[in-house]
PDB file of C-alpha atoms and ligand atoms in Angstrom:
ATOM      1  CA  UNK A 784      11.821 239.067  28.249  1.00  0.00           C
ATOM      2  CA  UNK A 785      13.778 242.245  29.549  1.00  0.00           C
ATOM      3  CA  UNK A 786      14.937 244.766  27.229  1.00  0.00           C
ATOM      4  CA  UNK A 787      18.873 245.414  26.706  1.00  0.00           C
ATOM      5  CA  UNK A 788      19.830 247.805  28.625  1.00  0.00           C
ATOM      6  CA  UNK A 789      21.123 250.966  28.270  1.00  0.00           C
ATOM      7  CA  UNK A 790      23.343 252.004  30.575  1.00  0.00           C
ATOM      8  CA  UNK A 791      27.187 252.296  30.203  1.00  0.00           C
ATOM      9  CA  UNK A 792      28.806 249.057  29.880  1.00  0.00           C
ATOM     10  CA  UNK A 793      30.589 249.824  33.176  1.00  0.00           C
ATOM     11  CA  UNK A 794      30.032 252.551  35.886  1.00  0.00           C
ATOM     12  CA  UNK A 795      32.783 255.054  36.408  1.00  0.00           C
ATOM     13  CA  UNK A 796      35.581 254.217  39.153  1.00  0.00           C
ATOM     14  CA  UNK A 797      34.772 256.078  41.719  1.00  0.00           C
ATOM     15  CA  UNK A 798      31.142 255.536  41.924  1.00  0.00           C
ATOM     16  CA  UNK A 799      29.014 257.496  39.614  1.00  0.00           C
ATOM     17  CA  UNK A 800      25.817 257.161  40.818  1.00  0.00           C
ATOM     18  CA  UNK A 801      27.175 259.523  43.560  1.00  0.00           C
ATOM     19  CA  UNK A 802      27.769 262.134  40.845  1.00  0.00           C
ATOM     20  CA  UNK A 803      23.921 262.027  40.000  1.00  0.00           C
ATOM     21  CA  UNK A 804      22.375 261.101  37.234  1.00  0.00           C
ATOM     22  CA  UNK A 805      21.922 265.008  35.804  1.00  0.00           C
ATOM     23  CA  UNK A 806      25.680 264.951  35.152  1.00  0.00           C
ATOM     24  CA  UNK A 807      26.563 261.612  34.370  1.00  0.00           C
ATOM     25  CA  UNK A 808      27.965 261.186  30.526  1.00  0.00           C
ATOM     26  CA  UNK A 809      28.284 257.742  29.075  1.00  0.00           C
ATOM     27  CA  UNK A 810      32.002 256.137  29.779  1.00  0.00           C
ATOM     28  CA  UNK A 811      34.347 256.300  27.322  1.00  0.00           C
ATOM     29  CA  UNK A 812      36.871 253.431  26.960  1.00  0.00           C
ATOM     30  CA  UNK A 813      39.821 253.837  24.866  1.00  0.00           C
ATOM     31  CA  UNK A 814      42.249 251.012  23.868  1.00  0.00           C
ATOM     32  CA  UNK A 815      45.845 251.362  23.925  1.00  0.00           C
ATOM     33  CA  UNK A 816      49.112 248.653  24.084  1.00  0.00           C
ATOM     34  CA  UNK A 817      52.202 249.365  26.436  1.00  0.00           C
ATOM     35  CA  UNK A 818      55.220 251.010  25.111  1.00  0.00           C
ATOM     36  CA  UNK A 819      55.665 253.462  22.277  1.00  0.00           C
ATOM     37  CA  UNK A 820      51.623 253.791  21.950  1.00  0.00           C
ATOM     38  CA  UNK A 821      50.809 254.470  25.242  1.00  0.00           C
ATOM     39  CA  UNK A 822      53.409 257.068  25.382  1.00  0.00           C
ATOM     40  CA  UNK A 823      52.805 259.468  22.347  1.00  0.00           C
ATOM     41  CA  UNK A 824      49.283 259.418  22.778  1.00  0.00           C
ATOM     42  CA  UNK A 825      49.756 260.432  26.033  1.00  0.00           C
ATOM     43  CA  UNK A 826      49.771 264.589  24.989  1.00  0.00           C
ATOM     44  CA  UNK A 827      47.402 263.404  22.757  1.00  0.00           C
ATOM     45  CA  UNK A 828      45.183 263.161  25.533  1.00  0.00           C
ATOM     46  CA  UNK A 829      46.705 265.978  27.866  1.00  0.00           C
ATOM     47  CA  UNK A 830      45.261 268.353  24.812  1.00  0.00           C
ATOM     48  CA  UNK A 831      41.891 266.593  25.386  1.00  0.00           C
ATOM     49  CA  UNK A 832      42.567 267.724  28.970  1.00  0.00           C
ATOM     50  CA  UNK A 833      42.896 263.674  29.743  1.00  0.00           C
ATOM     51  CA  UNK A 834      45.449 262.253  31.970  1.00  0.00           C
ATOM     52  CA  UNK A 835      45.892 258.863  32.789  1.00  0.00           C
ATOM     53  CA  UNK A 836      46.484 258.522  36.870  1.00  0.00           C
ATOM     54  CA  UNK A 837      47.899 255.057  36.289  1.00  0.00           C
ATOM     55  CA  UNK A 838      51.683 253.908  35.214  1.00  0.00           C
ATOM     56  CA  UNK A 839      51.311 251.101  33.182  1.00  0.00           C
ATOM     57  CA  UNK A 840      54.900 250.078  33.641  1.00  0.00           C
ATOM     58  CA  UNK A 841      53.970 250.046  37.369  1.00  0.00           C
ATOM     59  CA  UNK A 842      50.851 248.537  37.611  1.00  0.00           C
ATOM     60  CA  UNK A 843      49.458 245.017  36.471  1.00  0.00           C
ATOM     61  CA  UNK A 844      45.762 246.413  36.130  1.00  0.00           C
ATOM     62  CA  UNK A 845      44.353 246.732  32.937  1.00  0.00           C
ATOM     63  CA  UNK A 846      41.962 249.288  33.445  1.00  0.00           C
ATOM     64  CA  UNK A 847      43.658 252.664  34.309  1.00  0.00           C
ATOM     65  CA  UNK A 848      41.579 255.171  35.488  1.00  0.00           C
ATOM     66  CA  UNK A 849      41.887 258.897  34.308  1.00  0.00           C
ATOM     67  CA  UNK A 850      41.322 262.115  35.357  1.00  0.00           C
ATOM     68  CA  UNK A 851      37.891 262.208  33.785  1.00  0.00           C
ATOM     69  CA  UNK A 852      35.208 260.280  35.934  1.00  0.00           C
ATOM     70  CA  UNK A 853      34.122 258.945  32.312  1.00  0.00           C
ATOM     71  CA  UNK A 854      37.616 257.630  30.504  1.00  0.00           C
ATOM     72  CA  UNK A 855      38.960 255.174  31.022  1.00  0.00           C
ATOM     73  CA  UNK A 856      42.238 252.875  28.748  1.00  0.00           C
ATOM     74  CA  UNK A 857      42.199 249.456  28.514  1.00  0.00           C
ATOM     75  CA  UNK A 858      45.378 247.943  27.599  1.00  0.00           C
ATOM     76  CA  UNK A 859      45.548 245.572  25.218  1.00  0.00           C
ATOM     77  CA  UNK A 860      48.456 244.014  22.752  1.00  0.00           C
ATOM     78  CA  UNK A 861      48.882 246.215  19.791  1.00  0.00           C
ATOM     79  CA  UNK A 862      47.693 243.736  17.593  1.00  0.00           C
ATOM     80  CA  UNK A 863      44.230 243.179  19.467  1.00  0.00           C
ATOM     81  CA  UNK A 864      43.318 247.033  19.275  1.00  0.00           C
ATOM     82  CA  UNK A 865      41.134 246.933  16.113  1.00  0.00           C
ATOM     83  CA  UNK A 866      39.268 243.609  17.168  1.00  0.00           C
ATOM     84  CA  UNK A 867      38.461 245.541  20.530  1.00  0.00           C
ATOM     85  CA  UNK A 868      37.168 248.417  19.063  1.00  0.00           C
ATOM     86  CA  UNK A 869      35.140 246.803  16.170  1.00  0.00           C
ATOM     87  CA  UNK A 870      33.342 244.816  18.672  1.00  0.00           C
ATOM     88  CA  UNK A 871      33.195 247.061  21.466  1.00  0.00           C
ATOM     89  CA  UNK A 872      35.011 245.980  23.534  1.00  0.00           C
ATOM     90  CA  UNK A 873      36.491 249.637  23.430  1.00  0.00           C
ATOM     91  CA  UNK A 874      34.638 252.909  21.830  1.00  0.00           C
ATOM     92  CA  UNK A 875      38.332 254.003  20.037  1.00  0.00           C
ATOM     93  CA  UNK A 876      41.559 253.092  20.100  1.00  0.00           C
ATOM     94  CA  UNK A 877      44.939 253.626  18.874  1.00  0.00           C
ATOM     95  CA  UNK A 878      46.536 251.585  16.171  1.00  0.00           C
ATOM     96  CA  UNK A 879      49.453 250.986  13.688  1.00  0.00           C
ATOM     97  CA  UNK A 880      48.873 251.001  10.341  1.00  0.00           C
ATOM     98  CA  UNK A 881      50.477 247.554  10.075  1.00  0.00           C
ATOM     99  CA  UNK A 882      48.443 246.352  12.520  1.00  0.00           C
ATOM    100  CA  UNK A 883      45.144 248.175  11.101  1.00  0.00           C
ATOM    101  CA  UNK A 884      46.193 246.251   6.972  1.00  0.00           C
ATOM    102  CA  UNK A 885      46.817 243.115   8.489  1.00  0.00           C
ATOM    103  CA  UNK A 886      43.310 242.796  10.890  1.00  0.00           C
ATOM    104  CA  UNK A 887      41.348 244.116   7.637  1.00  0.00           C
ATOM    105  CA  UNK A 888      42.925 241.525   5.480  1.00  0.00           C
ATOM    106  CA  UNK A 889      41.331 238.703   8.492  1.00  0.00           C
ATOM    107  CA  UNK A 890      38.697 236.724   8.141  1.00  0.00           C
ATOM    108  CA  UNK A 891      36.420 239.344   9.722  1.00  0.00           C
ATOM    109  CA  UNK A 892      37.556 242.407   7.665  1.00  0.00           C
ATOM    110  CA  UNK A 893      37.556 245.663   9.344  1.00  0.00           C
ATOM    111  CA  UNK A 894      33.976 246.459   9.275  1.00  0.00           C
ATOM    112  CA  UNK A 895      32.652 248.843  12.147  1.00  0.00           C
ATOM    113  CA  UNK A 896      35.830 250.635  12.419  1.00  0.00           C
ATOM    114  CA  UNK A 897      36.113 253.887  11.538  1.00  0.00           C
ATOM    115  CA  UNK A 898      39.757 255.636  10.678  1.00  0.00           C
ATOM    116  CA  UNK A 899      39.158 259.320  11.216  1.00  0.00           C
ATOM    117  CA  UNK A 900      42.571 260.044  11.898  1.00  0.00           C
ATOM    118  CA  UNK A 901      46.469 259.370  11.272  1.00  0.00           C
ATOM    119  CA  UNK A 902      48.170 260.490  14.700  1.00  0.00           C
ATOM    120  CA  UNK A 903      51.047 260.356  13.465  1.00  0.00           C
ATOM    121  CA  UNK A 904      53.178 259.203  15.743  1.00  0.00           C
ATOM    122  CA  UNK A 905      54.913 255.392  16.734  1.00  0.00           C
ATOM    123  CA  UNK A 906      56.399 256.225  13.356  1.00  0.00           C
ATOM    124  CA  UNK A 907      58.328 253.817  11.128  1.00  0.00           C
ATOM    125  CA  UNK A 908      58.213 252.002   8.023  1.00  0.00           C
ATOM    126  CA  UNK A 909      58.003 248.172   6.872  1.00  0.00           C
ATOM    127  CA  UNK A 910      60.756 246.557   4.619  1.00  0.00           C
ATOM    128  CA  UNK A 911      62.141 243.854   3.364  1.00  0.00           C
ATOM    129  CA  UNK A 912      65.529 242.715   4.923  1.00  0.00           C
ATOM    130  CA  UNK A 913      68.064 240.238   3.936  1.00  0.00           C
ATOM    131  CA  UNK A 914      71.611 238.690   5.044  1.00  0.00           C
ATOM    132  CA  UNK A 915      74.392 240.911   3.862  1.00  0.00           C
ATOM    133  CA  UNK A 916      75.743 238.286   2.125  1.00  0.00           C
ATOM    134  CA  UNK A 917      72.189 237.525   1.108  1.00  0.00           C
ATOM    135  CA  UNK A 918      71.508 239.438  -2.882  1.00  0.00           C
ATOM    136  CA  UNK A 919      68.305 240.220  -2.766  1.00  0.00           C
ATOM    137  CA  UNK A 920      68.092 242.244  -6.360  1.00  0.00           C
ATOM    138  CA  UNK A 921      69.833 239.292  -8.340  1.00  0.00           C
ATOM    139  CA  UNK A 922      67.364 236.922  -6.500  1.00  0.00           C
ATOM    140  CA  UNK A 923      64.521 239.063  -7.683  1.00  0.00           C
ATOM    141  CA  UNK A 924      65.746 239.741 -11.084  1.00  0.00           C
ATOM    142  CA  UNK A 925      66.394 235.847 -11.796  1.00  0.00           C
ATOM    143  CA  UNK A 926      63.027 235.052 -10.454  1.00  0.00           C
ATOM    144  CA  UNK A 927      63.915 233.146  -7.703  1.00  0.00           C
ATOM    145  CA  UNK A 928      61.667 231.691  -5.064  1.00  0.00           C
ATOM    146  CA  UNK A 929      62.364 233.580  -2.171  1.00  0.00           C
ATOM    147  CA  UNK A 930      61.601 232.377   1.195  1.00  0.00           C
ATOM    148  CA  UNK A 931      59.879 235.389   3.512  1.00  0.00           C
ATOM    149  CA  UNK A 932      59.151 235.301   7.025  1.00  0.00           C
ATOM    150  CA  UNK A 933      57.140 237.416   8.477  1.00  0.00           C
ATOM    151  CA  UNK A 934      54.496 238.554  11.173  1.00  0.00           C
ATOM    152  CA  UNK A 935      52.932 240.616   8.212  1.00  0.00           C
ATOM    153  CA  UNK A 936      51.856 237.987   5.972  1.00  0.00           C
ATOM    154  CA  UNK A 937      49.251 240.428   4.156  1.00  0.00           C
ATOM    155  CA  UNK A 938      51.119 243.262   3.251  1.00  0.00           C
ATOM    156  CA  UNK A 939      54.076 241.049   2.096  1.00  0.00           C
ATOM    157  CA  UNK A 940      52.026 239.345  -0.027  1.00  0.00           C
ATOM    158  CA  UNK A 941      50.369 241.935  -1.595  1.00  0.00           C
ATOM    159  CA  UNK A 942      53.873 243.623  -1.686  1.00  0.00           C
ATOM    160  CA  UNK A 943      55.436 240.646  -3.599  1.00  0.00           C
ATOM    161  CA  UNK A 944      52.435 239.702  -5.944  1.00  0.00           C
ATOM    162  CA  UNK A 945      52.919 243.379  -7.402  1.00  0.00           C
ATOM    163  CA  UNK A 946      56.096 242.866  -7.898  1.00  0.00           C
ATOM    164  CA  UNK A 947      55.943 239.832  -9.639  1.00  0.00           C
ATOM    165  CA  UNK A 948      57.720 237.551  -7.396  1.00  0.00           C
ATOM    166  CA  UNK A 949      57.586 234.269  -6.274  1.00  0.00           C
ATOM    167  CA  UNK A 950      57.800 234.037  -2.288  1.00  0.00           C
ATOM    168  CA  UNK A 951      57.224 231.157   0.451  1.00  0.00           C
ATOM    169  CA  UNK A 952      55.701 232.772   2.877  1.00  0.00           C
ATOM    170  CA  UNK A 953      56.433 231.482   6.667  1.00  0.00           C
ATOM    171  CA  UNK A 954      54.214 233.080   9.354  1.00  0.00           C
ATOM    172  CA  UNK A 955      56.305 234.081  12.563  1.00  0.00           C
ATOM    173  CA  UNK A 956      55.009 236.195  15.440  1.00  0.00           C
ATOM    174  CA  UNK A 957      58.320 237.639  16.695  1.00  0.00           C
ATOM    175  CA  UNK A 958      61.617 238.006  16.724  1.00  0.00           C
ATOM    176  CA  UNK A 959      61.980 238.114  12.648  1.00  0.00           C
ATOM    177  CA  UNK A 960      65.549 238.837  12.678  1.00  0.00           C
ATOM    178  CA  UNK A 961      66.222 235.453  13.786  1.00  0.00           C
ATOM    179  CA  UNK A 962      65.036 233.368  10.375  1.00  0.00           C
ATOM    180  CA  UNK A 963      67.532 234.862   7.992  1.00  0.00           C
ATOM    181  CA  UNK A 964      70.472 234.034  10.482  1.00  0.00           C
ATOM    182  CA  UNK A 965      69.393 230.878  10.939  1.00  0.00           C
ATOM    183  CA  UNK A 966      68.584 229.777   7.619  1.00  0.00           C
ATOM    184  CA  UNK A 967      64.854 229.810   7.823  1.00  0.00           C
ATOM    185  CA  UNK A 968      64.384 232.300   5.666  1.00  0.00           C
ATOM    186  CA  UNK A 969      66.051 233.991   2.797  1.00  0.00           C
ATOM    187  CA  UNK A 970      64.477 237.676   3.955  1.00  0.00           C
ATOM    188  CA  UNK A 971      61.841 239.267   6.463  1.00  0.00           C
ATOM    189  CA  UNK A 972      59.491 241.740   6.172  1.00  0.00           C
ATOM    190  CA  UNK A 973      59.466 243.743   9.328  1.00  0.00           C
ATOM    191  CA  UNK A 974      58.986 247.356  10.844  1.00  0.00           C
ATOM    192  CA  UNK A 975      62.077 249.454  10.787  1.00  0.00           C
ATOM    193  CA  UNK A 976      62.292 252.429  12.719  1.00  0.00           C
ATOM    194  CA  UNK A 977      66.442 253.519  13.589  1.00  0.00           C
ATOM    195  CA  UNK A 978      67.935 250.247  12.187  1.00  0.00           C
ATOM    196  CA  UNK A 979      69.680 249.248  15.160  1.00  0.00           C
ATOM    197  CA  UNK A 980      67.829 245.983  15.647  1.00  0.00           C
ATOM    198  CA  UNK A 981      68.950 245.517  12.035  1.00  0.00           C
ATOM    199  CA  UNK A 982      72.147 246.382  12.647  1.00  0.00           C
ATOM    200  CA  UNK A 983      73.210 244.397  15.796  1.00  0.00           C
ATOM    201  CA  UNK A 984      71.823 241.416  14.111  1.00  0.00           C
ATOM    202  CA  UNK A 985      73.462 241.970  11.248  1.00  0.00           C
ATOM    203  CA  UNK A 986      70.980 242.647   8.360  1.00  0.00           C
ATOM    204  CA  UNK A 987      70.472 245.086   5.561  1.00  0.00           C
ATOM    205  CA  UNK A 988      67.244 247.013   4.717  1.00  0.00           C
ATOM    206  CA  UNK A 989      67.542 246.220   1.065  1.00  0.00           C
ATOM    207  CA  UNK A 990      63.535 247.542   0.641  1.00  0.00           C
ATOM    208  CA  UNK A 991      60.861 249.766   1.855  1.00  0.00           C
ATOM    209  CA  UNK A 992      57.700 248.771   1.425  1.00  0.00           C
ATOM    210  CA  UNK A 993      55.264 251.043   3.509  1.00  0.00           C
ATOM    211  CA  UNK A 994      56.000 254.378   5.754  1.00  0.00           C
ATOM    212  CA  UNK A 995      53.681 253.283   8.794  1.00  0.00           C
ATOM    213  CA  UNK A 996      52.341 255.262  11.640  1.00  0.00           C
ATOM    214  CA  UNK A 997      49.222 255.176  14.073  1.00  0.00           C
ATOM    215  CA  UNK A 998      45.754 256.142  13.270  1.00  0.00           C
ATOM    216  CA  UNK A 999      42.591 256.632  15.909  1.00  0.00           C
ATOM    217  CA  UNK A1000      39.783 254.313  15.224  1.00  0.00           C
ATOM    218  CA  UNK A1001      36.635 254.247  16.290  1.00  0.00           C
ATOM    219  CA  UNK A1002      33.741 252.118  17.195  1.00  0.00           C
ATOM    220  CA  UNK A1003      30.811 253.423  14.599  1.00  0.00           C
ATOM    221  CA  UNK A1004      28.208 252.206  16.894  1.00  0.00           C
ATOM    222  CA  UNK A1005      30.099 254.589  19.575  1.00  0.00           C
ATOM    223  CA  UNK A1006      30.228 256.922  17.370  1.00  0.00           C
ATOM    224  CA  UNK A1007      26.628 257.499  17.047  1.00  0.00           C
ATOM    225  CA  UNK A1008      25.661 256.981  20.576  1.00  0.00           C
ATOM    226  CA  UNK A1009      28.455 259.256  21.781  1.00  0.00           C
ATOM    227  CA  UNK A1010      28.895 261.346  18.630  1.00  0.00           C
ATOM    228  CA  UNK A1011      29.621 265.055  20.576  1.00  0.00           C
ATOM    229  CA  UNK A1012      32.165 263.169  23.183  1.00  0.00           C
ATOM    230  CA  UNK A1013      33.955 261.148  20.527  1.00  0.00           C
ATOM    231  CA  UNK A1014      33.747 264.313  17.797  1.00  0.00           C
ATOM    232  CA  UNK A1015      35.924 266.894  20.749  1.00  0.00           C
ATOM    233  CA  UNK A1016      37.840 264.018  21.267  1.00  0.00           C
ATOM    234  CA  UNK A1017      38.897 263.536  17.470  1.00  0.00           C
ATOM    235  CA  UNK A1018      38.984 267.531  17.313  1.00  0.00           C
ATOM    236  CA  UNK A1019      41.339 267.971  20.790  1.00  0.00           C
ATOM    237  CA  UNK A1020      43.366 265.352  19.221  1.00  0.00           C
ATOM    238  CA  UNK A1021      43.832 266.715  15.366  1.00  0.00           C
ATOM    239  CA  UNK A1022      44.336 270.088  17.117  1.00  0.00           C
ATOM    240  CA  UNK A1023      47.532 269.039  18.786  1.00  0.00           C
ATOM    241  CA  UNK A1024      49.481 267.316  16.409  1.00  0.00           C
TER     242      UNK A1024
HETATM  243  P1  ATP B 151      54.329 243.016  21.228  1.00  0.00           P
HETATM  244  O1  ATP B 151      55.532 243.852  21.560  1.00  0.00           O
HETATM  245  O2  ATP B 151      53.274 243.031  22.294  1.00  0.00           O
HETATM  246  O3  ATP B 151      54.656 241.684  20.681  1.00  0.00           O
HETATM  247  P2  ATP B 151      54.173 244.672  18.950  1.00  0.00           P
HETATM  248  O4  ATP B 151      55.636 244.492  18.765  1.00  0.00           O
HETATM  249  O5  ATP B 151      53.285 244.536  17.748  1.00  0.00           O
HETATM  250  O6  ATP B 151      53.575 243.735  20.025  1.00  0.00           O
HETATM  251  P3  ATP B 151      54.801 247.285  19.904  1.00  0.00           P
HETATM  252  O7  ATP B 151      56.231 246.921  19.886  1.00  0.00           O
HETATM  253  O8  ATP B 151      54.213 247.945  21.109  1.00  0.00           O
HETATM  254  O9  ATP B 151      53.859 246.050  19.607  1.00  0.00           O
HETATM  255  O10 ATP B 151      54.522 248.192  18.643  1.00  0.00           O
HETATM  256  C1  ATP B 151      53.280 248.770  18.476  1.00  0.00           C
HETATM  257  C2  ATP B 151      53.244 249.515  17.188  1.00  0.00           C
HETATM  258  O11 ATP B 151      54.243 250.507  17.177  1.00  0.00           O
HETATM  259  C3  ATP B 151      53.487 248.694  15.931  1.00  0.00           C
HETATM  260  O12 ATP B 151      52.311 248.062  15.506  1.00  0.00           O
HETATM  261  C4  ATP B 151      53.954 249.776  14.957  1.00  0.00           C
HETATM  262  O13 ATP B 151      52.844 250.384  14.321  1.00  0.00           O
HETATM  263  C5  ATP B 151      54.627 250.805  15.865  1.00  0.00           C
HETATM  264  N1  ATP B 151      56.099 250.829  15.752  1.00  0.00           N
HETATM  265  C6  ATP B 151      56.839 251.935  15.535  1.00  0.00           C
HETATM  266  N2  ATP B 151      58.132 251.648  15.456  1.00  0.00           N
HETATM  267  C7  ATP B 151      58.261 250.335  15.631  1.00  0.00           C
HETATM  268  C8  ATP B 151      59.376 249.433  15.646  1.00  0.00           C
HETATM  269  N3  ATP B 151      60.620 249.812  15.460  1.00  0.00           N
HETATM  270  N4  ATP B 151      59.120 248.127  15.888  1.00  0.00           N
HETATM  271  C9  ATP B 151      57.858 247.714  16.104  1.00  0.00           C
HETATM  272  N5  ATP B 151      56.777 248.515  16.073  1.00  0.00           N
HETATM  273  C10 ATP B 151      56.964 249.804  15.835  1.00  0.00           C
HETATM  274 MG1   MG B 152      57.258 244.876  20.270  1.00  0.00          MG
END
């Protein structure tokens, strides 16, 4: 029987058994998705003297390499950041709050993930919107089934069940907007940031449920094994916010 072994899960691009084992440091592997993410955690990293050599509008690897010889991103869909990280598939990561309730509230829980931080950026909120034409107070005062759809099927739940109401939920994993227009649904519960996607389909934010932004989490495993790494990571970070 052999033992596990220890070394890093992958070696450094670049070759780091060239670099010599005296100065080698265990890889670091953060998880990020494309788009707003990627982009404000970018200075996030530039103040932990990390940059990312890679565009990831430009490239279709998934691994981009960074300055460092020993961090690397992975990029992943938003909503697969927290499973990555709890099971190490990444040592952090960077994740909406939305994302972060709902993946707790899955069968697995969120165990092994550690929040240190709220980044505070990809800013927004979640609410509930409706059809103009669509009154959602009278609906809610008369105690009315309402019919929800939603990609956050957790935190509307919990949302409506304090309020009191009675709500269908229907499970959708994009492009909310759509159910109310089309009859589907009597309201949504979806991120708002400006509005404008609101707007041009013709829907009123008639509730806000949650201000969301992104938090770092890590791996607690990772943060054992690579506690003085991760820790001036976390510090670089809070330090330029
Ligand atoms: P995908 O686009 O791959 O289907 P997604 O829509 O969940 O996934 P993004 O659009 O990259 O992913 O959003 C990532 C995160 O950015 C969200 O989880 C949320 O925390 C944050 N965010 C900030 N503003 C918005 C917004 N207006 N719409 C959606 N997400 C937003
Ligand atoms: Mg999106």
């Amino acid at each position: 029987m052999t033992a596990p072994t220890l070394t890093p899960l992958a070696a450094p691009q670049g070759g780091a058994a060239a670099s010599g084992a005296a100065d080698r440091r265990p890889m670091l592997t953060l998880a990020l998705s494309k788009g707003r993410i990627f982009e404000e955690t970018l200075p996030l990293l530039a103040a932990a003297g990390i940059v990312v050599t890679e565009d990831p509008e430009k490239t279709r690897k998934l691994i981009l390499a960074t300055n460092q010889p020993d961090v690397r991103v992975v990029l992943v869909r938003a909503t697969d950041v927290p499973t990555y990280v709890q099971h190490g598939g990444a040592d952090l990561g960077v994740a909406g709050k939305d994302v972060l309730i709902e993946h707790a509230a899955g069968s697995e829980g969120a165990g092994g993930l550690y929040q240190p931080l709220d980044l505070q950026i990809a800013k927004c909120r979640m609410s509930v919107a409706t059809r103009a034409d669509f009154d959602y107070e009278a609906a809610v005062k008369q105690g009315s089934r309402i019919r929800v759809a939603t990609k956050y099927t957790a935190v509307a739940r919990q949302h409506f069940a304090d309020k009191g109401v009675h709500v269908d939920l229907i499970k959708l994993y994009g492009s909310m907007e759509l159910a109310p227009l089309t009859g589907l649904a009597d309201a949504i519960v979806d991120l708002v940031s400006t509005g404008s996607t609101l707007k041009a389909n013709k829907l009123v934010e008639v509730e806000r449920i949650m201000d969301i932004s992104s938090r770092l989490v890590v791996n607690q495993a990772a943060l054992k094994l690579k506690r003085e790494r991760i820790r001036s990571l976390i510090a670089a970070f809070a330090g330029a916010m």
